Coordinates of C-alpha atoms and ligand atoms in Angstrom, one line a residue:
Chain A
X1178 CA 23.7 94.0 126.8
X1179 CA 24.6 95.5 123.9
X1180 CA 21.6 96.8 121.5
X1181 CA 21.9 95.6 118.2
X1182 CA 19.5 97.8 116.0
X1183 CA 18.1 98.4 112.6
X1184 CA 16.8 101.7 113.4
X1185 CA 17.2 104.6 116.0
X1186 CA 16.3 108.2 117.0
X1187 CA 19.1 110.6 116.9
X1188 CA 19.6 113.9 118.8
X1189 CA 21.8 115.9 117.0
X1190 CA 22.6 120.2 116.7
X1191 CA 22.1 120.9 113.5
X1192 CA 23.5 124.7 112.6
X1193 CA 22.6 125.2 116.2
X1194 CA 19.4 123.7 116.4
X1195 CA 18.3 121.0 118.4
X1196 CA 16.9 118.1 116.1
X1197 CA 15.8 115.0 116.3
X1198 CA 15.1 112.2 113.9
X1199 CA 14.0 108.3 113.3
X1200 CA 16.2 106.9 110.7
X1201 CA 17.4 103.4 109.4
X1202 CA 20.8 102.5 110.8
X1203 CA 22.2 102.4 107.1
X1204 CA 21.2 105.9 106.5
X1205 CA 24.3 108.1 105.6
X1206 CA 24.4 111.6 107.6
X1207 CA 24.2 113.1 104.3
X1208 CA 20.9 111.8 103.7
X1209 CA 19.1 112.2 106.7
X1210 CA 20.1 116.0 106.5
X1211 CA 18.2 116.5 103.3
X1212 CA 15.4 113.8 103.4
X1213 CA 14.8 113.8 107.4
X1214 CA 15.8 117.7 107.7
X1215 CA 15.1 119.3 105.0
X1216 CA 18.3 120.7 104.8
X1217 CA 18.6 120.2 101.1
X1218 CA 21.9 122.6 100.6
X1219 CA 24.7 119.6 101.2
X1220 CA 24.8 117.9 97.4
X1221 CA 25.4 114.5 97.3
X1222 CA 27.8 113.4 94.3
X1223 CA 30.0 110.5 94.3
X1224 CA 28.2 108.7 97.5
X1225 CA 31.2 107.2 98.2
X1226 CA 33.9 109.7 99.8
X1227 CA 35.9 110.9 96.3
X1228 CA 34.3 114.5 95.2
X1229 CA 33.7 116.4 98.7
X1230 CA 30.1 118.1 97.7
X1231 CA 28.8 116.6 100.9
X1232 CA 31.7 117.6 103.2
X1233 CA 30.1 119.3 106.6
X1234 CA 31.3 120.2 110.2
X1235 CA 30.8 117.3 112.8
X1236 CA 32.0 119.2 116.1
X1237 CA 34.3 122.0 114.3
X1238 CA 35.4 119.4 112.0
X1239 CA 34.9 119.2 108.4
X1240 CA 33.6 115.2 107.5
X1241 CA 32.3 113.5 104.2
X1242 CA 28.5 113.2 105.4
X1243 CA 28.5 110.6 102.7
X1244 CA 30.9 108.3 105.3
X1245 CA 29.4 108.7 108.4
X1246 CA 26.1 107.3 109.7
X1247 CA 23.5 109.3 111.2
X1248 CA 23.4 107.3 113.9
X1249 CA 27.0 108.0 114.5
X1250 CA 26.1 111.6 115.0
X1251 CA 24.2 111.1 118.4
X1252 CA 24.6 114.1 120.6
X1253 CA 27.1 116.1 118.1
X1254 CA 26.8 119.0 116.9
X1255 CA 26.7 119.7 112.6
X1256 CA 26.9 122.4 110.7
X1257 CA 25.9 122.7 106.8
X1258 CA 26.4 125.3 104.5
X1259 CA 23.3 126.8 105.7
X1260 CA 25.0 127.7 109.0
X1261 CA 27.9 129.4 107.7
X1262 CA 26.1 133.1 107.7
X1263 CA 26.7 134.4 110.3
X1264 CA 23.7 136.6 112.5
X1265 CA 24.6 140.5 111.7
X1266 CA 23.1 141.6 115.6
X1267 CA 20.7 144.1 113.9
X1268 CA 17.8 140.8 112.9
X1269 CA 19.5 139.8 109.8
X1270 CA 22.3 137.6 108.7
X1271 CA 25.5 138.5 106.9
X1272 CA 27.3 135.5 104.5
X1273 CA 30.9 133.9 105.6
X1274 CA 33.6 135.8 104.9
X1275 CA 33.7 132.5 102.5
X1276 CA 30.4 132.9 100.8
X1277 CA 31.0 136.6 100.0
X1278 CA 34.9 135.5 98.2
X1279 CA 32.7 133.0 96.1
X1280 CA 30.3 135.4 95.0
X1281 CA 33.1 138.3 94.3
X1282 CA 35.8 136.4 92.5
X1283 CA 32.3 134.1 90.7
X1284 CA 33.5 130.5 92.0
X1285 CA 30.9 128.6 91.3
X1286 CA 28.7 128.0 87.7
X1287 CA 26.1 125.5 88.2
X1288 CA 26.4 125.5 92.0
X1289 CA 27.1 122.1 93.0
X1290 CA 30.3 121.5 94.4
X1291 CA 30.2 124.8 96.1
X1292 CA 28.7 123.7 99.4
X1293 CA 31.3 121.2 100.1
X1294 CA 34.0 124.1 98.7
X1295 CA 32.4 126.0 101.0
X1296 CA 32.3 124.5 104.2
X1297 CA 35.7 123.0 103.8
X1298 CA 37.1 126.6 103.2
X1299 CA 35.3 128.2 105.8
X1300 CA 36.6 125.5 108.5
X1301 CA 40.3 125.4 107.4
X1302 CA 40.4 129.3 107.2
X1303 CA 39.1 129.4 110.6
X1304 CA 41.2 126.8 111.5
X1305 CA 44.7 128.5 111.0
X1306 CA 46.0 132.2 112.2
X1307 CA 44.2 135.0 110.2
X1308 CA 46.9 137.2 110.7
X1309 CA 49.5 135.0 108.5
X1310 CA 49.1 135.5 104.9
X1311 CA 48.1 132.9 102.9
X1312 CA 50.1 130.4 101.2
X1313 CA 49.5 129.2 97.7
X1314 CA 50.8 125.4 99.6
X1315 CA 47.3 126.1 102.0
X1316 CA 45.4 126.8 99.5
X1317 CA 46.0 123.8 97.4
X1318 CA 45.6 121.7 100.1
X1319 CA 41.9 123.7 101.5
X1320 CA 40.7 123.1 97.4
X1321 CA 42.1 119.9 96.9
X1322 CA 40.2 117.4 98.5
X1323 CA 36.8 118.5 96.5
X1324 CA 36.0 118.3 92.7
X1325 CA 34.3 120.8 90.6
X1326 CA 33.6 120.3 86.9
X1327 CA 32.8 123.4 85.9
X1328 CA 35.5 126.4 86.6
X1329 CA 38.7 124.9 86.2
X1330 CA 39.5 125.5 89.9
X1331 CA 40.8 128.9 89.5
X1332 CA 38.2 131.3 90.4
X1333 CA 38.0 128.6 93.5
X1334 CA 41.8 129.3 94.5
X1335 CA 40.8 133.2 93.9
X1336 CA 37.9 133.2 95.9
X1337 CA 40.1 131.3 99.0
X1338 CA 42.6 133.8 99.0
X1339 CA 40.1 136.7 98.8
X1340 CA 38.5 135.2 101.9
X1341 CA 41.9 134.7 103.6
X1342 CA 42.9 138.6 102.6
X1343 CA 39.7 139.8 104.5
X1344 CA 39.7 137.5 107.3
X1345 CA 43.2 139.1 107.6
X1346 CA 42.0 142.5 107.2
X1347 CA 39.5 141.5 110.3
X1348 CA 42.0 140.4 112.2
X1349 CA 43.5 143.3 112.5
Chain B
X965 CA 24.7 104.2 95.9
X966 CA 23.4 103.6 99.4
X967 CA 24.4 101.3 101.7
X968 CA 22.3 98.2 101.7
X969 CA 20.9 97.5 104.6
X970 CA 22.7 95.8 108.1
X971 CA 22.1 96.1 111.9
X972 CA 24.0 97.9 113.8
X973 CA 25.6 97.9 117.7
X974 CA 27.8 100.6 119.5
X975 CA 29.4 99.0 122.4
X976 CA 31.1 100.8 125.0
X977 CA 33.6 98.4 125.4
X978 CA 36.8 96.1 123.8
X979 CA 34.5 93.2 125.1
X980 CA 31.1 94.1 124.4
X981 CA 32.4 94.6 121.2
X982 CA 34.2 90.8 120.9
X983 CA 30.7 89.6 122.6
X984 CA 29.0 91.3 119.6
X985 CA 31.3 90.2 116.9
X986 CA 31.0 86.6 118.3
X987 CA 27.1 86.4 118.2
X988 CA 26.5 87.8 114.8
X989 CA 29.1 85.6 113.6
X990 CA 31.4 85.9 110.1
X991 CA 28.4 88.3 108.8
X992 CA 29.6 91.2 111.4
X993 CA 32.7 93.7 110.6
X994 CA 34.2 96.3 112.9
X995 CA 33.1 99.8 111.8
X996 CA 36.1 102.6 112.8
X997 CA 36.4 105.7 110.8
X998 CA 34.2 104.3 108.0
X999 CA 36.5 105.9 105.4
X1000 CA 37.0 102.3 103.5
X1001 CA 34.0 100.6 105.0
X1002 CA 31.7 102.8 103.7
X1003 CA 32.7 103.6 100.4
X1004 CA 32.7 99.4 100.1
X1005 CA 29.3 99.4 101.2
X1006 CA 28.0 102.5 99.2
X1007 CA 29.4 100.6 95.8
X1008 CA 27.7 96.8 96.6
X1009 CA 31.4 95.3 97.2
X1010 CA 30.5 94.4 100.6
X1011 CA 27.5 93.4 102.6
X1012 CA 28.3 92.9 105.7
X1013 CA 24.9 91.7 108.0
X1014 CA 26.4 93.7 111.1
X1015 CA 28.4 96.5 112.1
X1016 CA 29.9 96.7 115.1
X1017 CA 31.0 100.4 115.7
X1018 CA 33.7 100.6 118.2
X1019 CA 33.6 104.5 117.9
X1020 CA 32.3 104.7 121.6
X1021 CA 34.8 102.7 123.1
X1022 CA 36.9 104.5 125.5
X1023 CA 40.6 104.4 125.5
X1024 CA 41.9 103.7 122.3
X1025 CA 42.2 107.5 121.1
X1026 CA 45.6 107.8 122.7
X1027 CA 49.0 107.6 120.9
X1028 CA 51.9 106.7 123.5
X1029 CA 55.1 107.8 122.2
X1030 CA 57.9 106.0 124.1
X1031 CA 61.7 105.3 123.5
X1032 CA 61.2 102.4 121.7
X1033 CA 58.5 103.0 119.8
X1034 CA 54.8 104.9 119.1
X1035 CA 52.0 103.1 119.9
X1036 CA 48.5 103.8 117.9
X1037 CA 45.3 103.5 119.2
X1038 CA 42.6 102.3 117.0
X1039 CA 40.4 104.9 117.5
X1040 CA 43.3 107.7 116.4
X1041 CA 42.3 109.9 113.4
X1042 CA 44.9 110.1 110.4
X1043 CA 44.7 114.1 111.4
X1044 CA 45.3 113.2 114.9
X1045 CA 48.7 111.1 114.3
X1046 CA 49.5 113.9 112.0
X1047 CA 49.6 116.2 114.9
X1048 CA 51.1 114.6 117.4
X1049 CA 55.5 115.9 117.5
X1050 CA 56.0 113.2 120.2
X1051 CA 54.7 110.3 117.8
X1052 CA 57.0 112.1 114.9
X1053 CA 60.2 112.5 116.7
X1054 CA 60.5 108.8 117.7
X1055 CA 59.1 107.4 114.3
X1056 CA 59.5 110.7 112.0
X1057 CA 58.0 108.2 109.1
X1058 CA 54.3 108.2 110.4
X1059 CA 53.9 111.8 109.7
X1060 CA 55.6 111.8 106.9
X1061 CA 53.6 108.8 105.1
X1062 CA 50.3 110.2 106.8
X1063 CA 50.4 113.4 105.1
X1064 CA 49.8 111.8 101.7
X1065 CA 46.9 109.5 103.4
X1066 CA 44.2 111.3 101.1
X1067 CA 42.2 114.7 101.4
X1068 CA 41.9 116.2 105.3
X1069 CA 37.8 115.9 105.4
X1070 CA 38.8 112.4 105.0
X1071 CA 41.9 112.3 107.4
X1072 CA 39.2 113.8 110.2
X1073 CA 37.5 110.7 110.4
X1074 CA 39.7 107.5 109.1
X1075 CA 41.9 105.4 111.8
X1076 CA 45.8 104.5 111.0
X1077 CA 44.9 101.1 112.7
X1078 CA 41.7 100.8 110.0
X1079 CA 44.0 101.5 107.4
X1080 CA 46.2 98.6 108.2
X1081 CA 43.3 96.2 109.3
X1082 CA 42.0 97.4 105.6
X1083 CA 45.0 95.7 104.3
X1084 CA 45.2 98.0 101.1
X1085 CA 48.3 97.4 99.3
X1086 CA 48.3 101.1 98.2
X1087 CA 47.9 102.4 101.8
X1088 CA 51.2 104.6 103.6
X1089 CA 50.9 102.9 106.8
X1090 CA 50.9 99.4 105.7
X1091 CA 54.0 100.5 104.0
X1092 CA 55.1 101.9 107.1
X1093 CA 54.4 98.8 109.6
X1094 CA 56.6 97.0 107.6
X1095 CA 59.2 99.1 106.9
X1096 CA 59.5 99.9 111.1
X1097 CA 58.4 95.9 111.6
X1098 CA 56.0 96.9 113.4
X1099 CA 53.6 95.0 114.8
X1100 CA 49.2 95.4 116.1
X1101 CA 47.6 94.0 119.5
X1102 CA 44.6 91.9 118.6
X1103 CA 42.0 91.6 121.1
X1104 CA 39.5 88.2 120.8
X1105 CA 37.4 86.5 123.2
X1106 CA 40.3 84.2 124.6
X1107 CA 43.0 87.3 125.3
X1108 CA 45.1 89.8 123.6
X1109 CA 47.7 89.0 121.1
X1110 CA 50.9 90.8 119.2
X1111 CA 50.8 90.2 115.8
X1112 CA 53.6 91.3 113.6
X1113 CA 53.4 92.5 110.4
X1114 CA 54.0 89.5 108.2
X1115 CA 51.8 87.5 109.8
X1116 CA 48.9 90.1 109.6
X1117 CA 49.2 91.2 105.8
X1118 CA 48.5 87.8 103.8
X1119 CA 46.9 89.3 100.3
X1120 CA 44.9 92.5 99.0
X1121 CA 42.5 93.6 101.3
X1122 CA 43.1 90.7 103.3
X1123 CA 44.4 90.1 107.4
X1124 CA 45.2 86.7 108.6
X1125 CA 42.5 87.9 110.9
X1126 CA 39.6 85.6 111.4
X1127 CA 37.0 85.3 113.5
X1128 CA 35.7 88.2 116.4
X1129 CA 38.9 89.8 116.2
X1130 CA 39.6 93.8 117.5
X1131 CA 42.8 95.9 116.6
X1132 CA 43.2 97.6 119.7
X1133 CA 46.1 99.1 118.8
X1134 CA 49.4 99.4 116.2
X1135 CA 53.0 99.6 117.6
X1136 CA 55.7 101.3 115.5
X1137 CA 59.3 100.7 116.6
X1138 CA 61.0 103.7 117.2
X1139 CA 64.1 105.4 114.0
X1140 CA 67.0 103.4 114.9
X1141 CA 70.4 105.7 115.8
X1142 CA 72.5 106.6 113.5
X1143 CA 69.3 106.8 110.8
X1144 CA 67.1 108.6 109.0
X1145 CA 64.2 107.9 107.3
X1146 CA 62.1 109.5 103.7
X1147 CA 58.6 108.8 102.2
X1148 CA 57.3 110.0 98.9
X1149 CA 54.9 109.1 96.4
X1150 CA 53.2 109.9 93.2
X1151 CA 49.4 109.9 92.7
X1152 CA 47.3 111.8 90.3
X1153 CA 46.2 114.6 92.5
X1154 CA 47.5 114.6 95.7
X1155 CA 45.5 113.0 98.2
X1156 CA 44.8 109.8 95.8
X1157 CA 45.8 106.9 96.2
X1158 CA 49.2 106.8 95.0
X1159 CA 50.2 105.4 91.7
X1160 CA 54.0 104.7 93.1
X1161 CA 55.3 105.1 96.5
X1162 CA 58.6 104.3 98.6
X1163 CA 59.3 104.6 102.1
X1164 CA 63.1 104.3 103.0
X1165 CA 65.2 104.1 106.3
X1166 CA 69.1 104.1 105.8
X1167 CA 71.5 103.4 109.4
X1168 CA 74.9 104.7 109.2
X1169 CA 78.2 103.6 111.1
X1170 CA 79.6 105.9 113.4
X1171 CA 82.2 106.6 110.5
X1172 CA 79.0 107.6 108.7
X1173 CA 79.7 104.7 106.2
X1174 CA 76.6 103.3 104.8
X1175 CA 75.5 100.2 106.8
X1176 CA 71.9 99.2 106.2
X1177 CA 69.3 100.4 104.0
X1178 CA 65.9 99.1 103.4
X1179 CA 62.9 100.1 101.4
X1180 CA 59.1 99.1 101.1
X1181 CA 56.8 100.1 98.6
X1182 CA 52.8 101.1 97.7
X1183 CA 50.9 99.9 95.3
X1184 CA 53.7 97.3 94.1
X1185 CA 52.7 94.0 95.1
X1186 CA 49.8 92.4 96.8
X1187 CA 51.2 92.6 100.2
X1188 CA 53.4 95.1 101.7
X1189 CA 57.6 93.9 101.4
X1190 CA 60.5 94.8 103.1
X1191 CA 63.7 94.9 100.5
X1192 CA 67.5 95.2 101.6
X1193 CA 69.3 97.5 99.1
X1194 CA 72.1 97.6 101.3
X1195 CA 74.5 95.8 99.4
X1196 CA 74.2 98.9 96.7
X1197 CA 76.0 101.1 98.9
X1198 CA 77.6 99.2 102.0
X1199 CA 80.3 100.3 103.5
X1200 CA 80.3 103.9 100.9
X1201 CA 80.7 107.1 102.8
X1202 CA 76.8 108.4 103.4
X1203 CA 78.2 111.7 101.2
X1204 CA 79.7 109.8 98.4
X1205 CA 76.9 106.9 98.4
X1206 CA 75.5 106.0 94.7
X1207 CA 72.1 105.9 95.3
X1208 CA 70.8 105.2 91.7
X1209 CA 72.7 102.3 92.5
X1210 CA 69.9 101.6 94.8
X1211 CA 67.6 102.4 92.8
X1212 CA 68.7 100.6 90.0
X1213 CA 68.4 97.1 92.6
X1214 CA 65.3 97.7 93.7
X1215 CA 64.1 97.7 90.1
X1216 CA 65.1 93.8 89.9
X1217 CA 63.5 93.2 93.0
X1218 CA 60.2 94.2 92.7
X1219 CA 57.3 92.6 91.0
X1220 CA 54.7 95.5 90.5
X1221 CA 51.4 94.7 88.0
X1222 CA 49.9 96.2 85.6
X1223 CA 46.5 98.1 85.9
X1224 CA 43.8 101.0 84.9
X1225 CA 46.0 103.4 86.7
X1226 CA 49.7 102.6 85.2
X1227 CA 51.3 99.7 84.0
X1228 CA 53.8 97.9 85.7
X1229 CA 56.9 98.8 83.7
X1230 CA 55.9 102.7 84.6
X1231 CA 55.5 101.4 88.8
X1232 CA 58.8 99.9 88.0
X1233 CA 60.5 102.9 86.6
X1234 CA 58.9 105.1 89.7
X1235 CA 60.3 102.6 92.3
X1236 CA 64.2 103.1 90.6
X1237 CA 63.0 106.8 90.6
X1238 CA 61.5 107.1 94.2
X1239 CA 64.3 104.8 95.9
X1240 CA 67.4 107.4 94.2
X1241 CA 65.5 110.0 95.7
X1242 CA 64.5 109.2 99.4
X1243 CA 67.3 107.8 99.7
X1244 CA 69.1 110.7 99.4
X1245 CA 66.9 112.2 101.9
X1246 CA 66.8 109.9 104.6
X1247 CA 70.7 109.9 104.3
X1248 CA 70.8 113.3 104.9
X1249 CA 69.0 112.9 108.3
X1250 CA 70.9 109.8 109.3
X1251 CA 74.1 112.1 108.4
X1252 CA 72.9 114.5 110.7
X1253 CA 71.9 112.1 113.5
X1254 CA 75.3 110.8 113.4
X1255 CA 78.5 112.7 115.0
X1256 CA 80.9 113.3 112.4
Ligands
FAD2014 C1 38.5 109.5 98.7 C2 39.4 108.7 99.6 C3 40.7 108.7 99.4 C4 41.5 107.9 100.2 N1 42.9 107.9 100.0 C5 43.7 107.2 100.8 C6 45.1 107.1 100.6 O1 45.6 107.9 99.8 N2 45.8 106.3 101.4 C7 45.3 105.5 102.4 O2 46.0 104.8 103.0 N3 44.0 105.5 102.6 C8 43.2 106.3 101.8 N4 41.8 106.3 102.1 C9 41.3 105.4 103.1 C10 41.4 106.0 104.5 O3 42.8 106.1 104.9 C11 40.7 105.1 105.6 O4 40.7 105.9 106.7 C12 41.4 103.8 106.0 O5 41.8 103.0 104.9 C13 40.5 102.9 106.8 O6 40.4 103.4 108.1 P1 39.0 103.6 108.8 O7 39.2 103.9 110.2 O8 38.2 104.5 108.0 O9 38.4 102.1 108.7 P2 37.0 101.5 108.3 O10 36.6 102.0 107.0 O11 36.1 101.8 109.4 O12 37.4 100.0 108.2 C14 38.2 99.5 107.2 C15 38.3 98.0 107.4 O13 39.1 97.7 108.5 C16 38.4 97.0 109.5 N5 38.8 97.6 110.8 C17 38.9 98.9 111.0 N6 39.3 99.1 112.3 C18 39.4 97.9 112.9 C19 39.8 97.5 114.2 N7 40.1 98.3 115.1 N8 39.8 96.1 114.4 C20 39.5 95.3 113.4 N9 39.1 95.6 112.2 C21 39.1 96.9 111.9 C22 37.0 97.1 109.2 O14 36.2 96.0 109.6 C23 37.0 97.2 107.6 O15 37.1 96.0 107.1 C24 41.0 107.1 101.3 C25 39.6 107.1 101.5 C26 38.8 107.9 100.7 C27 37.3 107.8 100.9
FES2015 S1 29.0 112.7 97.9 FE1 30.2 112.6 99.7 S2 32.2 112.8 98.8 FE2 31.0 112.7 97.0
FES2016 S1 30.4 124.8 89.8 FE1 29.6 123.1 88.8 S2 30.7 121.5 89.7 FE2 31.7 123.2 90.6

């Protein structure tokens, strides 16, 4: 028989941790990171799919966390902004490639887009060949999917091909 | 807004799933990629008292691309379709029409077959089922059924579907010889829905005379329609073609309406504009699909 539930505990990697939490079965993915986790850095916005502020990494993948229920999550593995550093070996962390092209070419004023900017990015950067240069085509198309009412988009665009020039340059 | 609340199942099978459906009655809905669902829910317009999420179902994350045609499982992602060169050599319109299916966070998740049980008017692939006539296998409790396109699509938002009912899959007939085929559309920012869009297909003689061409069109009507322009053009040498001429009949044929987003002498204008102009595409690739 089927199980027909109004609430469940879900396993889930989050940034590479094991985690676990009861939740409602209406509870959005997006929510149970910030009020279950406490992993308060994915924004919710619109709620409903249109301004990309929630957009994280189910299994590689970058998702609206506003569209997809916890419970739908079972067993996969997220990442959130706060898993795009990256560990530098010496007991630290150093920022995405991603995060450090934000803060250089100043992509963000109040802040709240950028983790869906962010995560987005980060994934289709790592999603193509670093060794190709970047198209202005891609970087529509990485930007385009998220709002931000604050910069006008163009420190964004900067910042993407700033990260694409040194993910080249490490390519190398 | 959050979702109100609903229970929720997960079978692991095409018939658990119609067992479910059948239980909870007319207050359950299918959950696939959630990409329309959930927005629905999030804003109040729907409510359903169940979800049954067919996400664990094994099986229908295949596309099968065949000589006569591709066929879609329901639980294919818009960015799966999108990378599958088998799927767009036989029916070179699903990629096409799927690269303008909104943003790709969004394409990760949502299903082509939820976008034509979602029935939207301003979706590509209902545009695209009907231009290809294609058709979707409907699994209920007594068997599985074919049901074409104009039976499915009976209003906005709205399948002839009633009852526990699953899309198992979508079948797209495979470009004809001797044609080619365009899509193009103009939204606000790419990735929205589209304001205006046309999807073509234009089938050449083997003197490369114009002998069929047909159109359909988003976010003109409140079902998808199939419209013959062919009498435009027939018989005209695919190089010397008028295809404004096309254009210009497709303008009296449609019946697009007015709302927030453009008014329906604008859509009207867009369809003469969008028809001239993949049809000049589509011609090209039936042109060079044909010998000379
Ligand atoms: C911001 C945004 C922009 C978008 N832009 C576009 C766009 O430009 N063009 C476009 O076409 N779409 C667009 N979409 C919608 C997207 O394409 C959805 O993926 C699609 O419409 C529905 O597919 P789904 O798998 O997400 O279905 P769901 O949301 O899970 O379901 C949609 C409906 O179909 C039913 N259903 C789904 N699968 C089945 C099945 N196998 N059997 C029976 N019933 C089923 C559900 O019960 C529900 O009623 C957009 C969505 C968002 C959030
Ligand atoms: S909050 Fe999810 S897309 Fe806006
Ligand atoms: S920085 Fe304010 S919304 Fe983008």
């Amino acid at each position: 028989m089927t199980s027909i539930d109004t609430e469940r505990t879900v396993s889930l990697t989050v940034n590479g941790v094991p985690r676990e939490a009861r939740v409602p079965v209406r509870r959005v993915l997006a929510d149970a990171l910030r009020d279950d986790l406490g992993l308060t850095g994915t924004h919710v916005g619109c709620a409903h799919g249109v301004c990309g502020s929630c957009t994280v990494l189910v299994d590689g993948e970058p998702v609206r966390s506003c569209l997809v229920l916890a419970v739908q999550v079972q067993g996969a593995a997220v990442t959130t902004v706060e898993g795009l550093a990256r560990d530098d070996h010496r007991g630290g962390q150093v920022l995405h490639p991603v995060q450090e092209a934000f803060r250089e070419c100043h992509a963000l004023q109040c802040g709240f887009c950028t983790p869906g900017f962010l995560v987005t990015i980060a994934a289709g950067l790592e999603a193509r060949d670093a060794a190709e240069e970047i198209t202005e085509e891609e970087v529509d198309e990485l930007v385009g999917g998220n709002l931000c009412r604050c910069t006008g988009y163009t420190n964004i665009k900067k910042a993407v091909r700033h990260a694409a020039a040194t993910m080249r340059e490490d390519a190398r | 807004m959050k979702p109100p609340p609903f229970r929720y199942a997960d079978p692991g099978s095409v018939d658990e799933a119609l067992d479910v459906l059948a239980a909870e009655g007319d207050g359950a809905k299918v959950l696939a990629g959630g990409q329309s669902l959930l927005p629905l829910l999030a804003m109040r317009l729907a409510a359903p008292a169940t979800l049954v999420d067919v996400n664990r179902v094994p099986g229908l994350d295949r596309v099968e691309a065949s000589a006569g045609g591709v066929r879609v499982g329901a639980l294919v992602r818009h960015a799966g379709l999108l990378r599958d060169t088998a799927a767009a050599e036989v029916q070179p319109l699903l990629a096409r029409a799927t690269a303008d299916v909104a943003h790709p966070a969004i394409r990760n998740r949502g299903t082509t077959v939820g976008s034509i049980a979602h029935a939207d008017p301003s979706g590509e692939l209902t545009a695209v089922l009907a231009l290809t006539g294609g058709s979707v296998t409907v699994a209920r409790p007594s068997g599985r059924a074919e049901v074409g396109w104009r039976d499915l699509f009976v209003g906005p938002l709205e399948t002839s579907l009633s009852g526990p009912a699953v899309v198992v899959d979508a079948f797209f007939p495979a470009l004809a010889e001797r044609s080619g085929t365009a899509f193009a559309e103009i939204a606000r920012r790419k990735g929205d829905y589209a304001v205006c869009g046309a999807a073509v297909v234009v089938t050449l003689d083997e003197d490369r005379r114009v002998a069929a061409v047909r159109a359909a069109y988003l976010s003109v009507g409140p079902v998808p329609e199939v419209h013959d322009l062919t009498e435009a053009v027939a018989g005209k040498p695919v190089d010397s073609a008028d295809w404004a001429a096309a254009g210009a009949l497709a303008r009296t044929l449609v019946d697009p309406d007015t709302d927030l987003h453009a008014t329906a002498d604008y859509r009207r204008l867009l369809v003469g504009v969008l028809t001239e102009r993949t049809l000049a595409e589509a011609a090209a690739e039936a042109a060079g699909r044909t010998a000379a």
